[in-house]
mmCIF file of C-alpha atoms in Angstrom:
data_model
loop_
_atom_site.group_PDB
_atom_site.id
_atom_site.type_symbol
_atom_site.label_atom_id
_atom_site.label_comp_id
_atom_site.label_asym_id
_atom_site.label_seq_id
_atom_site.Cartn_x
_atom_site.Cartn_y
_atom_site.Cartn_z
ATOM 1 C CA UNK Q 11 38.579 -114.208 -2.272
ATOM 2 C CA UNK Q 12 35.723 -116.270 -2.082
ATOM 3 C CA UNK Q 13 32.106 -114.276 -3.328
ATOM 4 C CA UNK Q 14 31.014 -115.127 0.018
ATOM 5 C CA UNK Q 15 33.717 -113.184 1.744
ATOM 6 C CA UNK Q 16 32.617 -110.368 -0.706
ATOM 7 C CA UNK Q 17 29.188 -110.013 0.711
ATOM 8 C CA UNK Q 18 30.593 -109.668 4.274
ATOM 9 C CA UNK Q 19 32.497 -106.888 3.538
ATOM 10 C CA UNK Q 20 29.241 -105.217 1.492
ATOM 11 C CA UNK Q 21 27.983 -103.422 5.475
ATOM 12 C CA UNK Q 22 31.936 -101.881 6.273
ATOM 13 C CA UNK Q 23 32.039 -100.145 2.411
ATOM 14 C CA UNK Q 24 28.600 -98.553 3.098
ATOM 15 C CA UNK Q 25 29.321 -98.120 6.183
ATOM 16 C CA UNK Q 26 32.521 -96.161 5.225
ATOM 17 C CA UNK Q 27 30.912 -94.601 2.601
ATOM 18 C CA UNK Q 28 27.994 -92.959 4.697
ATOM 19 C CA UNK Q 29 30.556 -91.424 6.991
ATOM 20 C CA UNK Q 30 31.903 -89.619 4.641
ATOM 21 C CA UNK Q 31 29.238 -88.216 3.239
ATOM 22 C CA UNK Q 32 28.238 -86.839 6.182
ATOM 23 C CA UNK Q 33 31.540 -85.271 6.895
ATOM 24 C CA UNK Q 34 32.007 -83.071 3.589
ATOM 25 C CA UNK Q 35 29.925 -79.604 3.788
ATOM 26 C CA UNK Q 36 27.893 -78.358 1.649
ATOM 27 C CA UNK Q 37 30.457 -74.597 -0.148
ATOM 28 C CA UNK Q 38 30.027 -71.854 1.599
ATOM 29 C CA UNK Q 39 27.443 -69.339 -0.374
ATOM 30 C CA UNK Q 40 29.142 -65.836 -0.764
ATOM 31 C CA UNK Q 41 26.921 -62.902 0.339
ATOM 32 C CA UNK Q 42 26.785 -59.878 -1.565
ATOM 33 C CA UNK Q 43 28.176 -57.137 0.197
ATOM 34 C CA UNK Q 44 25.985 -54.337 1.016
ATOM 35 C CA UNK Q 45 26.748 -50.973 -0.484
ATOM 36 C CA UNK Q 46 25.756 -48.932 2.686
ATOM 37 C CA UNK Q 47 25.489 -45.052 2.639
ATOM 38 C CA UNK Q 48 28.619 -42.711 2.804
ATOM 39 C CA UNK Q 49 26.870 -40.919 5.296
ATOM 40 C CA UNK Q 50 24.155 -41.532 8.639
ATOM 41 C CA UNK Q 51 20.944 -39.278 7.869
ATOM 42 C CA UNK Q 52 19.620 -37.585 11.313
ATOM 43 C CA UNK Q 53 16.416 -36.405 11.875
ATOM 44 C CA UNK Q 54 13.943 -35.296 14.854
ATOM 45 C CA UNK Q 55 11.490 -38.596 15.036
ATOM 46 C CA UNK Q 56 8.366 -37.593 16.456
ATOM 47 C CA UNK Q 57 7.225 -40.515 19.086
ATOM 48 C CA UNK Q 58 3.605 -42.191 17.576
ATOM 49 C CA UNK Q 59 1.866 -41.560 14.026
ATOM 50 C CA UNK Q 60 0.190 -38.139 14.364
ATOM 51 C CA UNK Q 61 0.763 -36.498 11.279
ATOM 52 C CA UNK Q 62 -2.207 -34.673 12.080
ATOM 53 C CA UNK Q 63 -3.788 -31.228 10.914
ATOM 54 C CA UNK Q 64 -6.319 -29.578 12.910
ATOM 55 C CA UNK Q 65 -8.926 -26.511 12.458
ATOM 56 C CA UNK Q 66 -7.810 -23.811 15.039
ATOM 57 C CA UNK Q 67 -9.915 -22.786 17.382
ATOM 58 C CA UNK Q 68 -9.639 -20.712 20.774
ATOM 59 C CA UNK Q 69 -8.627 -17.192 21.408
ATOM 60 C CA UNK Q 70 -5.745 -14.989 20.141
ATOM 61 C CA UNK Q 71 -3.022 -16.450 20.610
ATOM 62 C CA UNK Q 72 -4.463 -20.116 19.073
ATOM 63 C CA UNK Q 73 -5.592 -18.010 16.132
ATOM 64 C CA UNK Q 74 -2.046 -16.993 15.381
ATOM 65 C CA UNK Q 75 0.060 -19.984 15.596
ATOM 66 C CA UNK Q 76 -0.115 -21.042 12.083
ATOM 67 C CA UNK Q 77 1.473 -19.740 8.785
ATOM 68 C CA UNK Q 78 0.623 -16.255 7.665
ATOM 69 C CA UNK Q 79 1.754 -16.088 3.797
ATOM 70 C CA UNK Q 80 2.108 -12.630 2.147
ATOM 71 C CA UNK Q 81 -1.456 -12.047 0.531
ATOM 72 C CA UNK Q 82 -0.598 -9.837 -2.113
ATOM 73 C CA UNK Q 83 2.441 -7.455 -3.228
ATOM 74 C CA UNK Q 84 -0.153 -4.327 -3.422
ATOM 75 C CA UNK Q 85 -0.947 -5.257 0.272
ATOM 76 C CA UNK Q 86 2.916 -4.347 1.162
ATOM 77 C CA UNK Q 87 3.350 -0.707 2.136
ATOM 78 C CA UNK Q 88 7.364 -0.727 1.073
ATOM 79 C CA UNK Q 89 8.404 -2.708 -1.931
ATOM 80 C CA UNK Q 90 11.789 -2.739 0.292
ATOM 81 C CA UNK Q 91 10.071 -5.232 2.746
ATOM 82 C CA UNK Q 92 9.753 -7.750 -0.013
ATOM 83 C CA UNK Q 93 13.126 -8.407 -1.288
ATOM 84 C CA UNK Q 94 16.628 -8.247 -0.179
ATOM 85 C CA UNK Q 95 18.751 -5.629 -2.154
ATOM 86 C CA UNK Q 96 20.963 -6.723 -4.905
ATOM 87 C CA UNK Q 97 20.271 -10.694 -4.992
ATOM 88 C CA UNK Q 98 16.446 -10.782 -5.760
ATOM 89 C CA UNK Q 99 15.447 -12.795 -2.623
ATOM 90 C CA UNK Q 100 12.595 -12.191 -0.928
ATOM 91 C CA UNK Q 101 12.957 -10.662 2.230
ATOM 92 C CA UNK Q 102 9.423 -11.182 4.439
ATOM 93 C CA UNK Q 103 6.974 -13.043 2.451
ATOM 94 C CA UNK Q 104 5.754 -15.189 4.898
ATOM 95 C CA UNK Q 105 6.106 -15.689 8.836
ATOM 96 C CA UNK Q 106 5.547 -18.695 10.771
ATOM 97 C CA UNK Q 107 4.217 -18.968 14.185
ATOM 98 C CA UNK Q 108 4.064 -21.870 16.681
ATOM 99 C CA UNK Q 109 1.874 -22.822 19.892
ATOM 100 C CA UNK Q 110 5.419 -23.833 21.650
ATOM 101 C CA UNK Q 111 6.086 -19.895 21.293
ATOM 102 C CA UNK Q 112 8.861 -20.543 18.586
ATOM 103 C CA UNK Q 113 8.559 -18.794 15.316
ATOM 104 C CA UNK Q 114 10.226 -18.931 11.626
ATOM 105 C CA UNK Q 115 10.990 -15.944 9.601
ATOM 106 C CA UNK Q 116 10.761 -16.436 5.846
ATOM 107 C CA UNK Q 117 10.924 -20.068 5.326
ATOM 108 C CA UNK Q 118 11.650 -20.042 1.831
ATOM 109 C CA UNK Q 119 14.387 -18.217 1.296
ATOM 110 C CA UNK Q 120 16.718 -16.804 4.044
ATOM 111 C CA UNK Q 121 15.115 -17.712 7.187
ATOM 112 C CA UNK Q 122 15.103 -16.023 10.595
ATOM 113 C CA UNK Q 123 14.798 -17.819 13.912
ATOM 114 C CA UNK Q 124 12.774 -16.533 16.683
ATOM 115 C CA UNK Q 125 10.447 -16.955 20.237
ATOM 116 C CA UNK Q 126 7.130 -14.941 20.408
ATOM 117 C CA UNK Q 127 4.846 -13.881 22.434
ATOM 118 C CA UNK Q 128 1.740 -11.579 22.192
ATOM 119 C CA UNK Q 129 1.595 -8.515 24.636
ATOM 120 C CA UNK Q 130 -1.065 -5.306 25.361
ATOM 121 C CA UNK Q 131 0.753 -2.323 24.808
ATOM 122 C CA UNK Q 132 -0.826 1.097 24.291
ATOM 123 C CA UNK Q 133 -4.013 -1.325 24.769
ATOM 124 C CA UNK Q 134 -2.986 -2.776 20.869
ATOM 125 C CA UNK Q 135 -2.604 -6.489 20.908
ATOM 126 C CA UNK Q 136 1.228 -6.450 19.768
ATOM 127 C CA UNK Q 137 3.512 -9.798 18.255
ATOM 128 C CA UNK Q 138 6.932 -9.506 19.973
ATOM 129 C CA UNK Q 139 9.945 -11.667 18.185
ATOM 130 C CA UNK Q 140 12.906 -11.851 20.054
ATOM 131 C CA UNK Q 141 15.563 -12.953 17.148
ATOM 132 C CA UNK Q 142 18.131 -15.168 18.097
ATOM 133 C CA UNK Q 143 20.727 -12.704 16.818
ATOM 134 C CA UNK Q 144 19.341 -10.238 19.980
ATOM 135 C CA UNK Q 145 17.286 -8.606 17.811
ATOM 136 C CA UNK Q 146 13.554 -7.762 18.942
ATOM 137 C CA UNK Q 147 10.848 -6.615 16.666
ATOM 138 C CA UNK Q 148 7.181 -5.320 17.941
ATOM 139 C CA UNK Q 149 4.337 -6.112 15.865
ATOM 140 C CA UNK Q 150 1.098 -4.267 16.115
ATOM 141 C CA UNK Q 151 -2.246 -6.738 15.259
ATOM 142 C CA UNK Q 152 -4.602 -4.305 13.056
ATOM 143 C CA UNK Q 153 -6.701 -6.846 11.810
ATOM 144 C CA UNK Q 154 -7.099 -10.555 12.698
ATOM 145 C CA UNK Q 155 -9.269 -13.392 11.963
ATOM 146 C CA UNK Q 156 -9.061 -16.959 11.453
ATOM 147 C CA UNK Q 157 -8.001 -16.539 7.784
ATOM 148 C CA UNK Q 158 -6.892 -13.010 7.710
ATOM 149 C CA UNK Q 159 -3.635 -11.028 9.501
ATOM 150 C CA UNK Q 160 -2.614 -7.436 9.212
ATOM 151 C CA UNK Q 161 0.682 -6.041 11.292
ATOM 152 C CA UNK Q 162 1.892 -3.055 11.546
ATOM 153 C CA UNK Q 163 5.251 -2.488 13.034
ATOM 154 C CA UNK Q 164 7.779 0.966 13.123
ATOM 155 C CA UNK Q 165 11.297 1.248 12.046
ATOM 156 C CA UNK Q 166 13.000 4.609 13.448
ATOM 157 C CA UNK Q 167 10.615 7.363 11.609
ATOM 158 C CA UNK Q 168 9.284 5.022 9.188
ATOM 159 C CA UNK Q 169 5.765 2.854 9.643
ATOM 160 C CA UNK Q 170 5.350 -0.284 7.697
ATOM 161 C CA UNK Q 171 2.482 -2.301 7.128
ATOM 162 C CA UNK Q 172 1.632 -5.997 5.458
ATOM 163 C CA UNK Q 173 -1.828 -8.175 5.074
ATOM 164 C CA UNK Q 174 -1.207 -11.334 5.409
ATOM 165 C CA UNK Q 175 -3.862 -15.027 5.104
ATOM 166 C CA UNK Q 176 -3.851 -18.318 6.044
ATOM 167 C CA UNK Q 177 -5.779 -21.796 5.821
ATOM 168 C CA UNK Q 178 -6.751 -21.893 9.506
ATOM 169 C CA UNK Q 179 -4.891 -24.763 10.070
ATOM 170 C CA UNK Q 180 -1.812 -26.114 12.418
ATOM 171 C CA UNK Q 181 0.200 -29.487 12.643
ATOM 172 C CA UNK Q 182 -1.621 -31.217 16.387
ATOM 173 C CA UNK Q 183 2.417 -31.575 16.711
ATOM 174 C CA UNK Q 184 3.870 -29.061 15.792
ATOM 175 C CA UNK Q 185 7.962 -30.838 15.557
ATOM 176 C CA UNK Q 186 6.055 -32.412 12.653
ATOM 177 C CA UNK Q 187 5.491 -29.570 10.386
ATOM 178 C CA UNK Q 188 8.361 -29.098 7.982
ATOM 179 C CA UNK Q 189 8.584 -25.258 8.996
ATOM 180 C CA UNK Q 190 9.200 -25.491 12.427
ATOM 181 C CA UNK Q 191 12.673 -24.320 13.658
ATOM 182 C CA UNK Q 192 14.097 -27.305 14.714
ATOM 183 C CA UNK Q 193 13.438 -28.888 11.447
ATOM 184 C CA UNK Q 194 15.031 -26.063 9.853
ATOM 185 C CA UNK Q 195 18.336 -25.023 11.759
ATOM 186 C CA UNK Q 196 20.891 -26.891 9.573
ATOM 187 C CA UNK Q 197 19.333 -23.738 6.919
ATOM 188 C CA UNK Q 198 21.575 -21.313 8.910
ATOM 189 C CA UNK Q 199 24.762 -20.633 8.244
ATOM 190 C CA UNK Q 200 27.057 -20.928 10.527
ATOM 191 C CA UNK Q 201 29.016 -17.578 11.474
ATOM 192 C CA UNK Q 202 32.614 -19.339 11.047
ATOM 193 C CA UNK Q 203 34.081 -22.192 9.525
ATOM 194 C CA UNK Q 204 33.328 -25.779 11.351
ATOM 195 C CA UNK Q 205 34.463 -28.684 12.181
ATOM 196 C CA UNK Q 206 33.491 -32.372 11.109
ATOM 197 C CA UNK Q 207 32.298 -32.411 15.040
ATOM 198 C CA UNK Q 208 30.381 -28.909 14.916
ATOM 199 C CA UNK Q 209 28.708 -29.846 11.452
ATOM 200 C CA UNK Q 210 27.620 -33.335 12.531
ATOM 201 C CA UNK Q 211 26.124 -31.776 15.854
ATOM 202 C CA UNK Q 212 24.371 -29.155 14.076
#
């Protein structure tokens, strides 16, 4: 073949050879699989950013929606209020109150559910928690100031008594403080054995 028939065919190989290269593609790069979670966490999400704690103010009840912590054991009039018999818990060292009228029993240990609400009777300002086992408990204000709670409260024959304080302060929501009920109601146990269902609800 003449050189001249060489140079003619010079524009088909490059040609060819440009097709081609725009045919192969470029290997597929492998991604790493994720290692998600065994499990899908659930939580109340509170709508906005308030995270917010504000110095109470107002009348009675605003004064007592907030925690009340046990202010001293010598401040107890029973030693048998403190701790529950035989496994060294303690049994009413604190009680929290909310301004939705919800309220949580001894938060750090075996906790109690309730609603209150604050009635006159015998012209004594008195805390009424209805339990949500049924159970109803009266208790008689003493003392009370921003910082500073005393109750008093009857059990058949036998009066009981407990000071209590606090730091004047509440959550502006109160779904975001970590004590509120609803943040705390996978704590109970549940009266029977569940299912995968019931626990996932709960």
């Amino acid at each position: 073949m003449r050189p001249r028939n060489y140079m003619l065919l010079l524009p088909v190989l490059f040609f060819l050879c440009c097709s081609e290269a725009t045919q192969v593609s470029p290997a597929p790069v492998k991604k790493k699989k994720s290692r998600g979670a065994g499990f899908v966490f659930r939580e109340r999400m509170i709508k906005g950013t308030d995270t917010a704690m504000v110095q109470l103010r107002g009348g009675v009840d605003a004064v007592l929606a907030q925690h009340w912590f046990l202010d001293d054991a010598n401040d107890v009039s029973d030693d048998k209020l403190l701790w529950e018999n035989g496994n060294g818990e303690r049994l009413f060292p604190s009680l929290s109150l909310f301004a939705d009228s919800t309220a949580l029993e001894n938060p750090r240990g075996n906790v109690k559910m309730a609603t209150w609400r604050r009635e006159l009777h015998d012209k004594v300002n008195t805390i009424i928690l209805n339990y949500d086992n049924n159970e109803v408990k009266h208790l008689r204000i003493r003392e009370l100031s921003l910082l500073r709670l005393k109750l008093s409260w009857r059990d058949g024959e036998d009066s009981f008594w407990m000071r209590f304080r606090a730091d004047g302060l509440a959550h502006q929501d109160v779904h975001n403080d970590p004590f509120h009920p609803d943040n705390n109601k996978w704590r109970i146990k549940p009266g029977k054995k569940e299912s995968t269902d019931e626990i996932i609800k709960r």
